PDB file of C-alpha atoms in Angstrom:
ATOM      1  CA  MET Z 639    -115.065-113.438 -71.571  1.00  0.00           C
ATOM      2  CA  HIS Z 640    -117.777-114.610 -69.239  1.00  0.00           C
ATOM      3  CA  ASP Z 641    -117.957-117.891 -67.424  1.00  0.00           C
ATOM      4  CA  ALA Z 642    -120.144-120.920 -67.803  1.00  0.00           C
ATOM      5  CA  GLU Z 643    -123.267-118.964 -66.880  1.00  0.00           C
ATOM      6  CA  THR Z 644    -123.229-117.187 -70.229  1.00  0.00           C
ATOM      7  CA  GLY Z 645    -125.830-118.588 -72.515  1.00  0.00           C
ATOM      8  CA  SER Z 646    -127.867-119.976 -69.655  1.00  0.00           C
ATOM      9  CA  LEU Z 647    -130.408-118.650 -67.222  1.00  0.00           C
ATOM     10  CA  ALA Z 648    -130.042-119.057 -63.481  1.00  0.00           C
ATOM     11  CA  ARG Z 649    -131.847-121.972 -61.893  1.00  0.00           C
ATOM     12  CA  THR Z 650    -133.199-120.457 -58.722  1.00  0.00           C
ATOM     13  CA  PRO Z 651    -135.327-122.146 -56.061  1.00  0.00           C
ATOM     14  CA  GLU Z 652    -138.909-121.344 -55.152  1.00  0.00           C
ATOM     15  CA  PRO Z 653    -139.371-117.738 -53.986  1.00  0.00           C
ATOM     16  CA  PRO Z 654    -138.851-115.899 -51.776  1.00  0.00           C
ATOM     17  CA  TYR Z 655    -135.202-115.116 -52.401  1.00  0.00           C
ATOM     18  CA  TYR Z 656    -133.278-111.942 -53.173  1.00  0.00           C
ATOM     19  CA  ALA Z 657    -132.053-110.353 -56.393  1.00  0.00           C
ATOM     20  CA  VAL Z 658    -129.395-107.700 -56.841  1.00  0.00           C
ATOM     21  CA  VAL Z 659    -130.058-105.874 -60.111  1.00  0.00           C
ATOM     22  CA  PHE Z 660    -126.880-104.120 -61.215  1.00  0.00           C
ATOM     23  CA  THR Z 661    -127.378-101.926 -64.277  1.00  0.00           C
ATOM     24  CA  SER Z 662    -124.455 -99.980 -65.698  1.00  0.00           C
ATOM     25  CA  LEU Z 663    -123.237 -97.916 -68.585  1.00  0.00           C
ATOM     26  CA  ARG Z 664    -119.623 -98.644 -69.552  1.00  0.00           C
ATOM     27  CA  THR Z 665    -116.862 -96.293 -70.514  1.00  0.00           C
ATOM     28  CA  GLU Z 666    -114.961 -97.353 -73.623  1.00  0.00           C
ATOM     29  CA  ASP Z 667    -111.814 -97.972 -71.589  1.00  0.00           C
ATOM     30  CA  ASP Z 668    -110.017-101.194 -70.778  1.00  0.00           C
ATOM     31  CA  ALA Z 669    -112.360-103.774 -72.273  1.00  0.00           C
ATOM     32  CA  GLU Z 670    -109.882-106.547 -71.552  1.00  0.00           C
ATOM     33  CA  GLY Z 671    -109.364-105.702 -67.890  1.00  0.00           C
ATOM     34  CA  TYR Z 672    -113.080-105.231 -67.422  1.00  0.00           C
ATOM     35  CA  GLY Z 673    -113.938-108.567 -69.012  1.00  0.00           C
ATOM     36  CA  ALA Z 674    -111.371-110.465 -66.997  1.00  0.00           C
ATOM     37  CA  THR Z 675    -112.507-108.911 -63.729  1.00  0.00           C
ATOM     38  CA  ALA Z 676    -116.190-109.432 -64.505  1.00  0.00           C
ATOM     39  CA  ALA Z 677    -115.544-113.130 -65.145  1.00  0.00           C
ATOM     40  CA  GLU Z 678    -113.473-113.401 -61.968  1.00  0.00           C
ATOM     41  CA  MET Z 679    -116.212-111.733 -59.903  1.00  0.00           C
ATOM     42  CA  GLU Z 680    -118.802-114.157 -61.289  1.00  0.00           C
ATOM     43  CA  ARG Z 681    -116.555-117.042 -60.327  1.00  0.00           C
ATOM     44  CA  LEU Z 682    -115.943-115.627 -56.859  1.00  0.00           C
ATOM     45  CA  ALA Z 683    -119.612-114.776 -56.228  1.00  0.00           C
ATOM     46  CA  ALA Z 684    -120.511-118.382 -56.960  1.00  0.00           C
ATOM     47  CA  GLN Z 685    -118.333-119.461 -54.030  1.00  0.00           C
ATOM     48  CA  GLN Z 686    -120.068-117.231 -51.483  1.00  0.00           C
ATOM     49  CA  PRO Z 687    -122.489-118.567 -48.886  1.00  0.00           C
ATOM     50  CA  GLY Z 688    -126.071-117.965 -49.928  1.00  0.00           C
ATOM     51  CA  TYR Z 689    -125.350-117.559 -53.657  1.00  0.00           C
ATOM     52  CA  LEU Z 690    -128.137-118.864 -55.900  1.00  0.00           C
ATOM     53  CA  GLY Z 691    -127.130-117.855 -59.418  1.00  0.00           C
ATOM     54  CA  ILE Z 692    -126.293-115.027 -61.806  1.00  0.00           C
ATOM     55  CA  GLU Z 693    -127.454-113.729 -65.191  1.00  0.00           C
ATOM     56  CA  SER Z 694    -125.645-111.125 -67.223  1.00  0.00           C
ATOM     57  CA  ALA Z 695    -125.986-109.331 -70.555  1.00  0.00           C
ATOM     58  CA  ARG Z 696    -124.296-106.318 -72.074  1.00  0.00           C
ATOM     59  CA  ALA Z 697    -125.532-104.676 -75.252  1.00  0.00           C
ATOM     60  CA  ASP Z 698    -123.405-102.991 -77.888  1.00  0.00           C
ATOM     61  CA  SER Z 699    -124.835 -99.680 -76.680  1.00  0.00           C
ATOM     62  CA  GLY Z 700    -122.767-100.093 -73.504  1.00  0.00           C
ATOM     63  CA  VAL Z 701    -125.727-100.840 -71.233  1.00  0.00           C
ATOM     64  CA  GLY Z 702    -125.192-103.905 -69.083  1.00  0.00           C
ATOM     65  CA  ILE Z 703    -127.430-105.713 -66.646  1.00  0.00           C
ATOM     66  CA  THR Z 704    -126.223-108.301 -64.167  1.00  0.00           C
ATOM     67  CA  VAL Z 705    -128.676-109.918 -61.794  1.00  0.00           C
ATOM     68  CA  SER Z 706    -127.325-112.057 -58.960  1.00  0.00           C
ATOM     69  CA  TYR Z 707    -129.569-114.130 -56.730  1.00  0.00           C
ATOM     70  CA  TRP Z 708    -129.113-114.752 -53.004  1.00  0.00           C
ATOM     71  CA  VAL Z 709    -130.855-116.458 -50.140  1.00  0.00           C
ATOM     72  CA  SER Z 710    -130.936-113.398 -47.873  1.00  0.00           C
ATOM     73  CA  PRO Z 711    -130.007-109.725 -47.481  1.00  0.00           C
ATOM     74  CA  GLU Z 712    -127.221-110.857 -45.168  1.00  0.00           C
ATOM     75  CA  ALA Z 713    -125.643-112.954 -47.932  1.00  0.00           C
ATOM     76  CA  ILE Z 714    -125.723-109.862 -50.170  1.00  0.00           C
ATOM     77  CA  ARG Z 715    -124.085-107.690 -47.532  1.00  0.00           C
ATOM     78  CA  ASN Z 716    -121.357-110.263 -46.988  1.00  0.00           C
ATOM     79  CA  TRP Z 717    -120.567-110.505 -50.703  1.00  0.00           C
ATOM     80  CA  LYS Z 718    -120.399-106.720 -50.952  1.00  0.00           C
ATOM     81  CA  GLN Z 719    -117.639-106.738 -48.325  1.00  0.00           C
ATOM     82  CA  VAL Z 720    -115.395-109.437 -49.827  1.00  0.00           C
ATOM     83  CA  ALA Z 721    -111.988-107.840 -50.361  1.00  0.00           C
ATOM     84  CA  GLU Z 722    -111.547-108.724 -54.042  1.00  0.00           C
ATOM     85  CA  HIS Z 723    -115.067-107.531 -54.714  1.00  0.00           C
ATOM     86  CA  ARG Z 724    -114.398-104.221 -52.960  1.00  0.00           C
ATOM     87  CA  LEU Z 725    -111.322-103.755 -55.121  1.00  0.00           C
ATOM     88  CA  ALA Z 726    -113.342-104.489 -58.266  1.00  0.00           C
ATOM     89  CA  GLN Z 727    -115.979-101.963 -57.177  1.00  0.00           C
ATOM     90  CA  ARG Z 728    -113.257 -99.320 -56.808  1.00  0.00           C
ATOM     91  CA  MET Z 729    -111.743-100.110 -60.197  1.00  0.00           C
ATOM     92  CA  GLY Z 730    -115.212 -99.923 -61.693  1.00  0.00           C
ATOM     93  CA  ARG Z 731    -115.631 -96.384 -60.441  1.00  0.00           C
ATOM     94  CA  GLU Z 732    -112.137 -95.394 -61.524  1.00  0.00           C
ATOM     95  CA  LYS Z 733    -112.157 -96.881 -65.015  1.00  0.00           C
ATOM     96  CA  TRP Z 734    -115.016 -98.963 -66.266  1.00  0.00           C
ATOM     97  CA  TYR Z 735    -118.325 -97.288 -65.573  1.00  0.00           C
ATOM     98  CA  ARG Z 736    -119.910 -94.012 -66.555  1.00  0.00           C
ATOM     99  CA  ARG Z 737    -122.734 -94.706 -64.150  1.00  0.00           C
ATOM    100  CA  TYR Z 738    -124.447 -97.563 -62.423  1.00  0.00           C
ATOM    101  CA  ARG Z 739    -127.375 -98.366 -60.246  1.00  0.00           C
ATOM    102  CA  ILE Z 740    -127.789-101.208 -57.774  1.00  0.00           C
ATOM    103  CA  ARG Z 741    -131.228-102.335 -56.665  1.00  0.00           C
ATOM    104  CA  VAL Z 742    -131.709-104.901 -53.934  1.00  0.00           C
ATOM    105  CA  SER Z 743    -135.047-106.630 -54.231  1.00  0.00           C
ATOM    106  CA  ARG Z 744    -137.018-109.514 -52.810  1.00  0.00           C
ATOM    107  CA  VAL Z 745    -138.315-111.941 -55.424  1.00  0.00           C
ATOM    108  CA  GLU Z 746    -141.902-112.756 -54.547  1.00  0.00           C
ATOM    109  CA  ARG Z 747    -142.901-114.973 -57.458  1.00  0.00           C
ATOM    110  CA  ASP Z 748    -141.411-116.326 -60.632  1.00  0.00           C
ATOM    111  CA  TYR Z 749    -142.439-118.168 -63.738  1.00  0.00           C
ATOM    112  CA  ALA Z 750    -140.306-120.200 -66.127  1.00  0.00           C
ATOM    113  CA  TRP Z 751    -141.074-121.239 -69.697  1.00  0.00           C
ATOM    114  CA  GLU Z 752    -139.091-123.515 -71.933  1.00  0.00           C
ATOM    115  CA  ARG Z 753    -139.628-124.435 -75.572  1.00  0.00           C
ATOM    116  CA  PRO Z 754    -140.885-128.033 -75.872  1.00  0.00           C
ATOM    117  CA  GLY Z 755    -137.978-130.284 -76.777  1.00  0.00           C
ATOM    118  CA  GLU Z 756    -135.430-127.744 -75.573  1.00  0.00           C
ATOM    119  CA  ALA Z 757    -132.526-129.281 -73.656  1.00  0.00           C
ATOM    120  CA  PRO Z 758    -132.816-128.722 -69.902  1.00  0.00           C
ATOM    121  CA  ALA Z 759    -131.176-125.553 -68.570  1.00  0.00           C
ATOM    122  CA  SER Z 760    -127.491-126.130 -67.886  1.00  0.00           C
TER     123      SER Z 760
ATOM    124  CA  MET R1074    -134.075-100.952 -82.710  1.00  0.00           C
ATOM    125  CA  HIS R1075    -134.773 -99.985 -79.134  1.00  0.00           C
ATOM    126  CA  ASP R1076    -136.345 -96.773 -77.950  1.00  0.00           C
ATOM    127  CA  ALA R1077    -134.969 -93.786 -76.132  1.00  0.00           C
ATOM    128  CA  GLU R1078    -134.234 -95.807 -73.004  1.00  0.00           C
ATOM    129  CA  THR R1079    -131.389 -97.605 -74.748  1.00  0.00           C
ATOM    130  CA  GLY R1080    -128.107 -96.265 -73.579  1.00  0.00           C
ATOM    131  CA  SER R1081    -129.633 -94.921 -70.413  1.00  0.00           C
ATOM    132  CA  LEU R1082    -130.559 -96.306 -67.042  1.00  0.00           C
ATOM    133  CA  ALA R1083    -134.046 -95.960 -65.593  1.00  0.00           C
ATOM    134  CA  ARG R1084    -134.601 -93.095 -63.194  1.00  0.00           C
ATOM    135  CA  THR R1085    -136.755 -94.675 -60.540  1.00  0.00           C
ATOM    136  CA  PRO R1086    -138.115 -93.059 -57.368  1.00  0.00           C
ATOM    137  CA  GLU R1087    -137.215 -93.933 -53.798  1.00  0.00           C
ATOM    138  CA  PRO R1088    -137.987 -97.553 -52.903  1.00  0.00           C
ATOM    139  CA  PRO R1089    -140.154 -99.419 -52.344  1.00  0.00           C
ATOM    140  CA  TYR R1090    -141.329-100.146 -55.868  1.00  0.00           C
ATOM    141  CA  TYR R1091    -141.518-103.294 -57.991  1.00  0.00           C
ATOM    142  CA  ALA R1092    -139.233-104.808 -60.615  1.00  0.00           C
ATOM    143  CA  VAL R1093    -140.072-107.433 -63.228  1.00  0.00           C
ATOM    144  CA  VAL R1094    -136.864-109.202 -64.221  1.00  0.00           C
ATOM    145  CA  PHE R1095    -137.373-110.898 -67.581  1.00  0.00           C
ATOM    146  CA  THR R1096    -134.407-113.045 -68.631  1.00  0.00           C
ATOM    147  CA  SER R1097    -134.499-114.924 -71.904  1.00  0.00           C
ATOM    148  CA  LEU R1098    -132.528-116.931 -74.377  1.00  0.00           C
ATOM    149  CA  ARG R1099    -133.381-116.138 -77.996  1.00  0.00           C
ATOM    150  CA  THR R1100    -133.813-118.439 -80.933  1.00  0.00           C
ATOM    151  CA  GLU R1101    -131.989-117.292 -84.062  1.00  0.00           C
ATOM    152  CA  ASP R1102    -135.282-116.704 -85.852  1.00  0.00           C
ATOM    153  CA  ASP R1103    -136.883-113.474 -87.011  1.00  0.00           C
ATOM    154  CA  ALA R1104    -134.483-110.895 -85.598  1.00  0.00           C
ATOM    155  CA  GLU R1105    -136.314-108.100 -87.378  1.00  0.00           C
ATOM    156  CA  GLY R1106    -139.775-109.009 -86.120  1.00  0.00           C
ATOM    157  CA  TYR R1107    -138.436-109.536 -82.632  1.00  0.00           C
ATOM    158  CA  GLY R1108    -136.672-106.178 -82.566  1.00  0.00           C
ATOM    159  CA  ALA R1109    -139.677-104.290 -83.854  1.00  0.00           C
ATOM    160  CA  THR R1110    -142.004-105.921 -81.334  1.00  0.00           C
ATOM    161  CA  ALA R1111    -139.579-105.403 -78.440  1.00  0.00           C
ATOM    162  CA  ALA R1112    -139.366-101.701 -79.263  1.00  0.00           C
ATOM    163  CA  GLU R1113    -143.146-101.463 -79.576  1.00  0.00           C
ATOM    164  CA  MET R1114    -143.655-103.212 -76.217  1.00  0.00           C
ATOM    165  CA  GLU R1115    -141.239-100.785 -74.535  1.00  0.00           C
ATOM    166  CA  ARG R1116    -143.172 -97.880 -76.018  1.00  0.00           C
ATOM    167  CA  LEU R1117    -146.505 -99.361 -74.935  1.00  0.00           C
ATOM    168  CA  ALA R1118    -145.320-100.256 -71.423  1.00  0.00           C
ATOM    169  CA  ALA R1119    -144.278 -96.636 -70.910  1.00  0.00           C
ATOM    170  CA  GLN R1120    -147.906 -95.595 -71.433  1.00  0.00           C
ATOM    171  CA  GLN R1121    -149.312 -97.889 -68.748  1.00  0.00           C
ATOM    172  CA  PRO R1122    -150.473 -96.629 -65.356  1.00  0.00           C
ATOM    173  CA  GLY R1123    -147.853 -97.247 -62.697  1.00  0.00           C
ATOM    174  CA  TYR R1124    -144.910 -97.577 -65.100  1.00  0.00           C
ATOM    175  CA  LEU R1125    -141.628 -96.261 -63.681  1.00  0.00           C
ATOM    176  CA  GLY R1126    -138.986 -97.203 -66.255  1.00  0.00           C
ATOM    177  CA  ILE R1127    -137.251 -99.966 -68.180  1.00  0.00           C
ATOM    178  CA  GLU R1128    -133.712-101.218 -68.774  1.00  0.00           C
ATOM    179  CA  SER R1129    -132.745-103.766 -71.388  1.00  0.00           C
ATOM    180  CA  ALA R1130    -129.623-105.499 -72.682  1.00  0.00           C
ATOM    181  CA  ARG R1131    -129.034-108.469 -74.950  1.00  0.00           C
ATOM    182  CA  ALA R1132    -125.640-110.059 -75.384  1.00  0.00           C
ATOM    183  CA  ASP R1133    -124.295-111.665 -78.548  1.00  0.00           C
ATOM    184  CA  SER R1134    -124.655-115.011 -76.767  1.00  0.00           C
ATOM    185  CA  GLY R1135    -128.439-114.644 -77.077  1.00  0.00           C
ATOM    186  CA  VAL R1136    -129.049-113.987 -73.391  1.00  0.00           C
ATOM    187  CA  GLY R1137    -131.223-110.956 -72.790  1.00  0.00           C
ATOM    188  CA  ILE R1138    -132.348-109.200 -69.636  1.00  0.00           C
ATOM    189  CA  THR R1139    -135.128-106.645 -69.475  1.00  0.00           C
ATOM    190  CA  VAL R1140    -136.079-105.106 -66.156  1.00  0.00           C
ATOM    191  CA  SER R1141    -139.224-103.007 -65.970  1.00  0.00           C
ATOM    192  CA  TYR R1142    -140.170-101.001 -62.897  1.00  0.00           C
ATOM    193  CA  TRP R1143    -143.652-100.448 -61.540  1.00  0.00           C
ATOM    194  CA  VAL R1144    -145.395 -98.807 -58.615  1.00  0.00           C
ATOM    195  CA  SER R1145    -147.311-101.910 -57.536  1.00  0.00           C
ATOM    196  CA  PRO R1146    -148.061-105.592 -58.227  1.00  0.00           C
ATOM    197  CA  GLU R1147    -151.434-104.469 -59.577  1.00  0.00           C
ATOM    198  CA  ALA R1148    -149.771-102.305 -62.231  1.00  0.00           C
ATOM    199  CA  ILE R1149    -147.709-105.344 -63.266  1.00  0.00           C
ATOM    200  CA  ARG R1150    -150.795-107.556 -63.500  1.00  0.00           C
ATOM    201  CA  ASN R1151    -152.594-104.953 -65.610  1.00  0.00           C
ATOM    202  CA  TRP R1152    -149.680-104.634 -68.041  1.00  0.00           C
ATOM    203  CA  LYS R1153    -149.511-108.408 -68.378  1.00  0.00           C
ATOM    204  CA  GLN R1154    -153.132-108.423 -69.565  1.00  0.00           C
ATOM    205  CA  VAL R1155    -152.892-105.669 -72.199  1.00  0.00           C
ATOM    206  CA  ALA R1156    -154.031-107.222 -75.483  1.00  0.00           C
ATOM    207  CA  GLU R1157    -150.996-106.251 -77.581  1.00  0.00           C
ATOM    208  CA  HIS R1158    -148.721-107.478 -74.833  1.00  0.00           C
ATOM    209  CA  ARG R1159    -150.538-110.807 -74.658  1.00  0.00           C
ATOM    210  CA  LEU R1160    -150.093-111.212 -78.392  1.00  0.00           C
ATOM    211  CA  ALA R1161    -146.370-110.441 -78.087  1.00  0.00           C
ATOM    212  CA  GLN R1162    -146.059-113.022 -75.310  1.00  0.00           C
ATOM    213  CA  ARG R1163    -147.631-115.633 -77.560  1.00  0.00           C
ATOM    214  CA  MET R1164    -145.379-114.756 -80.485  1.00  0.00           C
ATOM    215  CA  GLY R1165    -142.406-114.965 -78.147  1.00  0.00           C
ATOM    216  CA  ARG R1166    -143.275-118.538 -77.248  1.00  0.00           C
ATOM    217  CA  GLU R1167    -143.960-119.464 -80.860  1.00  0.00           C
ATOM    218  CA  LYS R1168    -140.900-117.912 -82.466  1.00  0.00           C
ATOM    219  CA  TRP R1169    -138.458-115.834 -80.514  1.00  0.00           C
ATOM    220  CA  TYR R1170    -137.499-117.569 -77.298  1.00  0.00           C
ATOM    221  CA  ARG R1171    -135.846-120.831 -76.421  1.00  0.00           C
ATOM    222  CA  ARG R1172    -136.624-120.217 -72.781  1.00  0.00           C
ATOM    223  CA  TYR R1173    -137.372-117.411 -70.408  1.00  0.00           C
ATOM    224  CA  ARG R1174    -137.919-116.665 -66.791  1.00  0.00           C
ATOM    225  CA  ILE R1175    -139.936-113.877 -65.203  1.00  0.00           C
ATOM    226  CA  ARG R1176    -139.305-112.812 -61.639  1.00  0.00           C
ATOM    227  CA  VAL R1177    -141.512-110.294 -59.867  1.00  0.00           C
ATOM    228  CA  SER R1178    -139.684-108.603 -57.040  1.00  0.00           C
ATOM    229  CA  ARG R1179    -140.044-105.769 -54.585  1.00  0.00           C
ATOM    230  CA  VAL R1180    -137.152-103.310 -54.619  1.00  0.00           C
ATOM    231  CA  GLU R1181    -136.241-102.554 -51.036  1.00  0.00           C
ATOM    232  CA  ARG R1182    -133.228-100.291 -51.493  1.00  0.00           C
ATOM    233  CA  ASP R1183    -131.151 -98.872 -54.263  1.00  0.00           C
ATOM    234  CA  TYR R1184    -127.940 -96.991 -54.801  1.00  0.00           C
ATOM    235  CA  ALA R1185    -126.854 -94.887 -57.763  1.00  0.00           C
ATOM    236  CA  TRP R1186    -123.372 -93.803 -58.762  1.00  0.00           C
ATOM    237  CA  GLU R1187    -122.361 -91.443 -61.526  1.00  0.00           C
ATOM    238  CA  ARG R1188    -118.911 -90.475 -62.765  1.00  0.00           C
ATOM    239  CA  PRO R1189    -118.103 -86.895 -61.735  1.00  0.00           C
ATOM    240  CA  GLY R1190    -118.685 -84.609 -64.692  1.00  0.00           C
ATOM    241  CA  GLU R1191    -120.924 -87.131 -66.405  1.00  0.00           C
ATOM    242  CA  ALA R1192    -123.954 -85.586 -68.082  1.00  0.00           C
ATOM    243  CA  PRO R1193    -127.172 -86.184 -66.116  1.00  0.00           C
ATOM    244  CA  ALA R1194    -129.083 -89.361 -66.984  1.00  0.00           C
ATOM    245  CA  SER R1195    -131.410 -88.793 -69.934  1.00  0.00           C
TER     246      SER R1195
END
């Protein structure tokens, strides 16, 4: 249902960069349409200028968190305005979400750990 | 397995505030111990000075995202040093995680949407 990012963590550069934290609670409607659009939006986001990566998880409870990473606030604004993305946002409000919250933040430091012997992140 | 925050989104104040984005990939070991400790850490975090909220989701793929919100970088540093939390971090590296990444970020703006007629966030 998701794309190649599933099962991996985003490989982002040294901070600073920007993170959009999108947390949502799903309705129980249209799981198929939602999944297809979510995958398509991940694919499309990855083609935008300034895109650095994405991480996504949704629990059985219906809570989902998607974090996308960008080089600048301008790159985030541009992605927000892409036509297909605007359509997906509208469909989300009409069908898929009970509520959501979007937080735009500036990543100031990060730290990565990997189990010894673990294959490098894809 | 999780606490009362599960199924709800964090109610945070007006920005600026700080977000710790913890993304991880689980091993398949010790699901019970992991779940109990995760719930306990959420409970303990909520008692720390400067805590604003937490959101968490883990997908069947093993990818998990937990975002905790704090008033300041100092509050984040203090939580990192709490003894029980340090022990949980060590157990995470020994047993529960294949890899993880922690990003400390400053939330600059946010936007909330709620379906009309939806019950207020818990």
